Every structure is written in structure tokens, then in C-alpha cells.
JSON list of C-alpha atoms in Angstrom, two decimals:
[
{"chain": "I", "resi": 1, "resn": "MET", "atom": "CA", "xyz": [-53.19, 24.63, 35.60]},
{"chain": "I", "resi": 2, "resn": "ALA", "atom": "CA", "xyz": [-50.68, 22.31, 37.11]},
{"chain": "I", "resi": 3, "resn": "ARG", "atom": "CA", "xyz": [-51.46, 19.43, 39.45]},
{"chain": "I", "resi": 4, "resn": "ILE", "atom": "CA", "xyz": [-49.55, 16.57, 41.01]},
{"chain": "I", "resi": 5, "resn": "LEU", "atom": "CA", "xyz": [-50.46, 13.00, 40.25]},
{"chain": "I", "resi": 6, "resn": "VAL", "atom": "CA", "xyz": [-50.10, 10.38, 43.02]},
{"chain": "I", "resi": 7, "resn": "GLU", "atom": "CA", "xyz": [-50.47, 7.10, 41.15]},
{"chain": "I", "resi": 8, "resn": "VAL", "atom": "CA", "xyz": [-50.63, 3.94, 43.40]},
{"chain": "I", "resi": 9, "resn": "THR", "atom": "CA", "xyz": [-49.29, 1.01, 41.39]},
{"chain": "I", "resi": 10, "resn": "GLU", "atom": "CA", "xyz": [-48.50, -1.38, 44.35]},
{"chain": "I", "resi": 11, "resn": "PRO", "atom": "CA", "xyz": [-49.94, -4.81, 43.49]},
{"chain": "I", "resi": 12, "resn": "ASP", "atom": "CA", "xyz": [-51.31, -5.28, 47.30]},
{"chain": "I", "resi": 13, "resn": "PRO", "atom": "CA", "xyz": [-54.28, -3.01, 48.11]},
{"chain": "I", "resi": 14, "resn": "ASP", "atom": "CA", "xyz": [-53.14, -2.61, 51.69]},
{"chain": "I", "resi": 15, "resn": "ASN", "atom": "CA", "xyz": [-49.68, -1.58, 50.84]},
{"chain": "I", "resi": 16, "resn": "GLY", "atom": "CA", "xyz": [-51.08, 0.64, 48.12]},
{"chain": "I", "resi": 17, "resn": "LEU", "atom": "CA", "xyz": [-53.17, 2.49, 50.63]},
{"chain": "I", "resi": 18, "resn": "ARG", "atom": "CA", "xyz": [-50.03, 2.86, 52.99]},
{"chain": "I", "resi": 19, "resn": "SER", "atom": "CA", "xyz": [-48.16, 4.21, 49.97]},
{"chain": "I", "resi": 20, "resn": "ALA", "atom": "CA", "xyz": [-51.02, 6.71, 49.19]},
{"chain": "I", "resi": 21, "resn": "ASP", "atom": "CA", "xyz": [-51.06, 7.90, 52.81]},
{"chain": "I", "resi": 22, "resn": "ALA", "atom": "CA", "xyz": [-47.19, 8.23, 52.85]},
{"chain": "I", "resi": 23, "resn": "ALA", "atom": "CA", "xyz": [-47.35, 10.28, 49.53]},
{"chain": "I", "resi": 24, "resn": "VAL", "atom": "CA", "xyz": [-50.04, 12.57, 50.84]},
{"chain": "I", "resi": 25, "resn": "ALA", "atom": "CA", "xyz": [-48.25, 13.09, 54.08]},
{"chain": "I", "resi": 26, "resn": "ARG", "atom": "CA", "xyz": [-44.98, 14.03, 52.15]},
{"chain": "I", "resi": 27, "resn": "LEU", "atom": "CA", "xyz": [-47.08, 16.53, 50.10]},
{"chain": "I", "resi": 28, "resn": "ALA", "atom": "CA", "xyz": [-48.61, 18.13, 53.06]},
{"chain": "I", "resi": 29, "resn": "GLY", "atom": "CA", "xyz": [-48.66, 21.92, 52.64]},
{"chain": "I", "resi": 30, "resn": "VAL", "atom": "CA", "xyz": [-48.23, 21.72, 48.82]},
{"chain": "I", "resi": 31, "resn": "GLU", "atom": "CA", "xyz": [-50.46, 24.34, 47.25]},
{"chain": "I", "resi": 32, "resn": "ILE", "atom": "CA", "xyz": [-50.93, 22.63, 43.88]},
{"chain": "I", "resi": 33, "resn": "PRO", "atom": "CA", "xyz": [-53.88, 20.31, 43.54]},
{"chain": "I", "resi": 34, "resn": "ILE", "atom": "CA", "xyz": [-53.19, 16.69, 43.95]},
{"chain": "I", "resi": 35, "resn": "LEU", "atom": "CA", "xyz": [-55.04, 13.85, 42.04]},
{"chain": "I", "resi": 36, "resn": "ARG", "atom": "CA", "xyz": [-54.73, 10.41, 43.60]},
{"chain": "I", "resi": 37, "resn": "HIS", "atom": "CA", "xyz": [-55.65, 7.13, 41.87]},
{"chain": "I", "resi": 38, "resn": "GLY", "atom": "CA", "xyz": [-54.95, 3.51, 42.04]},
{"chain": "I", "resi": 39, "resn": "GLU", "atom": "CA", "xyz": [-54.15, 1.12, 39.34]},
{"chain": "I", "resi": 40, "resn": "ASP", "atom": "CA", "xyz": [-55.34, -2.51, 38.76]},
{"chain": "I", "resi": 41, "resn": "ALA", "atom": "CA", "xyz": [-55.73, -4.25, 42.19]},
{"chain": "I", "resi": 42, "resn": "THR", "atom": "CA", "xyz": [-55.58, -0.94, 44.13]},
{"chain": "I", "resi": 43, "resn": "CYS", "atom": "CA", "xyz": [-57.85, 0.97, 41.91]},
{"chain": "I", "resi": 44, "resn": "TRP", "atom": "CA", "xyz": [-61.16, 0.72, 43.79]},
{"chain": "I", "resi": 45, "resn": "GLN", "atom": "CA", "xyz": [-59.48, 0.88, 47.34]},
{"chain": "I", "resi": 46, "resn": "VAL", "atom": "CA", "xyz": [-57.66, 4.08, 46.45]},
{"chain": "I", "resi": 47, "resn": "PHE", "atom": "CA", "xyz": [-60.78, 5.43, 44.94]},
{"chain": "I", "resi": 48, "resn": "SER", "atom": "CA", "xyz": [-62.82, 4.67, 48.08]},
{"chain": "I", "resi": 49, "resn": "TRP", "atom": "CA", "xyz": [-60.09, 6.18, 50.31]},
{"chain": "I", "resi": 50, "resn": "ALA", "atom": "CA", "xyz": [-59.90, 9.35, 48.17]},
{"chain": "I", "resi": 51, "resn": "VAL", "atom": "CA", "xyz": [-63.86, 9.73, 48.16]},
{"chain": "I", "resi": 52, "resn": "GLN", "atom": "CA", "xyz": [-63.90, 9.14, 51.99]},
{"chain": "I", "resi": 53, "resn": "LEU", "atom": "CA", "xyz": [-61.33, 11.89, 52.55]},
{"chain": "I", "resi": 54, "resn": "GLY", "atom": "CA", "xyz": [-62.83, 14.29, 50.12]},
{"chain": "I", "resi": 55, "resn": "LEU", "atom": "CA", "xyz": [-59.82, 14.10, 47.71]},
{"chain": "I", "resi": 56, "resn": "ASP", "atom": "CA", "xyz": [-59.60, 14.40, 43.94]},
{"chain": "I", "resi": 57, "resn": "THR", "atom": "CA", "xyz": [-59.45, 11.02, 42.21]},
{"chain": "I", "resi": 58, "resn": "ARG", "atom": "CA", "xyz": [-60.35, 9.49, 38.91]},
{"chain": "I", "resi": 59, "resn": "ILE", "atom": "CA", "xyz": [-61.58, 6.23, 37.40]},
{"chain": "I", "resi": 60, "resn": "GLY", "atom": "CA", "xyz": [-61.52, 4.68, 33.98]},
{"chain": "I", "resi": 61, "resn": "LEU", "atom": "CA", "xyz": [-60.13, 1.87, 31.88]},
{"chain": "I", "resi": 62, "resn": "GLU", "atom": "CA", "xyz": [-56.66, 3.38, 32.30]},
{"chain": "I", "resi": 63, "resn": "GLU", "atom": "CA", "xyz": [-56.93, 2.39, 36.00]},
{"chain": "I", "resi": 64, "resn": "THR", "atom": "CA", "xyz": [-58.84, -0.80, 35.76]},
{"chain": "I", "resi": 65, "resn": "LEU", "atom": "CA", "xyz": [-60.76, -3.07, 33.57]},
{"chain": "I", "resi": 66, "resn": "THR", "atom": "CA", "xyz": [-62.87, -4.48, 36.37]},
{"chain": "I", "resi": 67, "resn": "MET", "atom": "CA", "xyz": [-65.64, -3.59, 38.59]},
{"chain": "I", "resi": 68, "resn": "PRO", "atom": "CA", "xyz": [-65.41, -3.58, 42.48]},
{"chain": "I", "resi": 69, "resn": "ASP", "atom": "CA", "xyz": [-66.70, -7.16, 42.48]},
{"chain": "I", "resi": 70, "resn": "GLY", "atom": "CA", "xyz": [-64.06, -8.32, 40.02]},
{"chain": "I", "resi": 71, "resn": "SER", "atom": "CA", "xyz": [-66.32, -8.60, 36.98]},
{"chain": "I", "resi": 72, "resn": "ARG", "atom": "CA", "xyz": [-65.08, -7.13, 33.80]},
{"chain": "I", "resi": 73, "resn": "ALA", "atom": "CA", "xyz": [-66.38, -3.66, 33.11]},
{"chain": "I", "resi": 74, "resn": "SER", "atom": "CA", "xyz": [-68.07, -3.11, 29.79]},
{"chain": "I", "resi": 75, "resn": "GLY", "atom": "CA", "xyz": [-66.29, 0.19, 29.33]},
{"chain": "I", "resi": 76, "resn": "ASN", "atom": "CA", "xyz": [-65.62, 3.69, 30.92]},
{"chain": "I", "resi": 77, "resn": "PRO", "atom": "CA", "xyz": [-69.41, 4.49, 31.23]},
{"chain": "I", "resi": 78, "resn": "GLN", "atom": "CA", "xyz": [-70.09, 1.58, 33.50]},
{"chain": "I", "resi": 79, "resn": "LEU", "atom": "CA", "xyz": [-66.98, 2.40, 35.59]},
{"chain": "I", "resi": 80, "resn": "VAL", "atom": "CA", "xyz": [-67.99, 6.02, 35.91]},
{"chain": "I", "resi": 81, "resn": "ARG", "atom": "CA", "xyz": [-71.58, 5.20, 36.87]},
{"chain": "I", "resi": 82, "resn": "GLN", "atom": "CA", "xyz": [-70.20, 2.90, 39.59]},
{"chain": "I", "resi": 83, "resn": "ALA", "atom": "CA", "xyz": [-67.73, 5.66, 40.76]},
{"chain": "I", "resi": 84, "resn": "ARG", "atom": "CA", "xyz": [-70.52, 8.23, 40.76]},
{"chain": "I", "resi": 85, "resn": "THR", "atom": "CA", "xyz": [-72.88, 6.03, 42.82]},
{"chain": "I", "resi": 86, "resn": "SER", "atom": "CA", "xyz": [-70.09, 5.20, 45.24]},
{"chain": "I", "resi": 87, "resn": "SER", "atom": "CA", "xyz": [-69.13, 8.89, 45.53]},
{"chain": "I", "resi": 88, "resn": "ALA", "atom": "CA", "xyz": [-72.83, 9.89, 46.22]},
{"chain": "I", "resi": 89, "resn": "THR", "atom": "CA", "xyz": [-72.88, 7.40, 49.14]},
{"chain": "I", "resi": 90, "resn": "GLY", "atom": "CA", "xyz": [-69.57, 8.48, 50.42]},
{"chain": "I", "resi": 91, "resn": "SER", "atom": "CA", "xyz": [-67.82, 5.11, 49.97]},
{"chain": "I", "resi": 92, "resn": "ALA", "atom": "CA", "xyz": [-66.87, 2.75, 47.21]},
{"chain": "I", "resi": 93, "resn": "PRO", "atom": "CA", "xyz": [-67.30, -0.86, 47.46]},
{"chain": "I", "resi": 94, "resn": "ILE", "atom": "CA", "xyz": [-63.99, -2.77, 47.95]},
{"chain": "I", "resi": 95, "resn": "ARG", "atom": "CA", "xyz": [-63.21, -5.82, 45.96]},
{"chain": "I", "resi": 96, "resn": "SER", "atom": "CA", "xyz": [-61.02, -8.63, 47.14]},
{"chain": "I", "resi": 97, "resn": "ALA", "atom": "CA", "xyz": [-57.22, -7.97, 47.33]},
{"chain": "I", "resi": 98, "resn": "SER", "atom": "CA", "xyz": [-56.82, -11.39, 45.40]},
{"chain": "I", "resi": 99, "resn": "ARG", "atom": "CA", "xyz": [-58.53, -9.81, 42.22]},
{"chain": "I", "resi": 100, "resn": "THR", "atom": "CA", "xyz": [-56.29, -8.37, 39.66]},
{"chain": "I", "resi": 101, "resn": "ARG", "atom": "CA", "xyz": [-56.51, -6.94, 36.24]},
{"chain": "I", "resi": 102, "resn": "PRO", "atom": "CA", "xyz": [-57.74, -9.50, 33.73]},
{"chain": "I", "resi": 103, "resn": "SER", "atom": "CA", "xyz": [-55.45, -10.36, 30.79]}
]
């Protein structure tokens, strides 16, 4: 099965969400599944946006090394648990835009 990946790599979360919205608008009417995800500073914002809109998304160490509060994730299981909790409530916590991927 084919799908389109909309990967938001903007360093600024607000610009990242605008880019994600614009990409989705350009793909309106496309009949192939679309997966949206953010990277680093935009990861949790795009995840929350996708969850709130009922869109396909993903989470893991490829997207971010940090939790929504900016603390370092212990691994994929911790990120996935947070994502599942956030999905169950219909929203993901948003971390500060000033937080970026740790070195």
C-alpha cells in the first residue's frame, strides 16, 4: 500500500503547523493515505494537531528524543506511551517552542 508522508521539519513550531496545514490543503482530494509527523521542535505540536483532526501520525525516536515537557525520553516505549495517553484524551501536551532536540 502506498501513502504520502508529510514531514514537518520547520524549526519553529508555529511555522511548522502552518506548513502542515498548507501541505494538507494542497493534498485535498488525494485518495492515497497521508501520514503527518513533525520532527524535533515541531514533533509534539504536529502530533497534537494530527490527533485533534483525526489524522494519521507517528511518534518515535526518529521524530524526537524528548518528551512534551522537554525532558529526554528513555526510548520509544516512553514516547509511545505518552502518545497513546495523549491520543486517548484527544490532545497532546505542547512543549515550549524554545525546546529543541538535545545533542
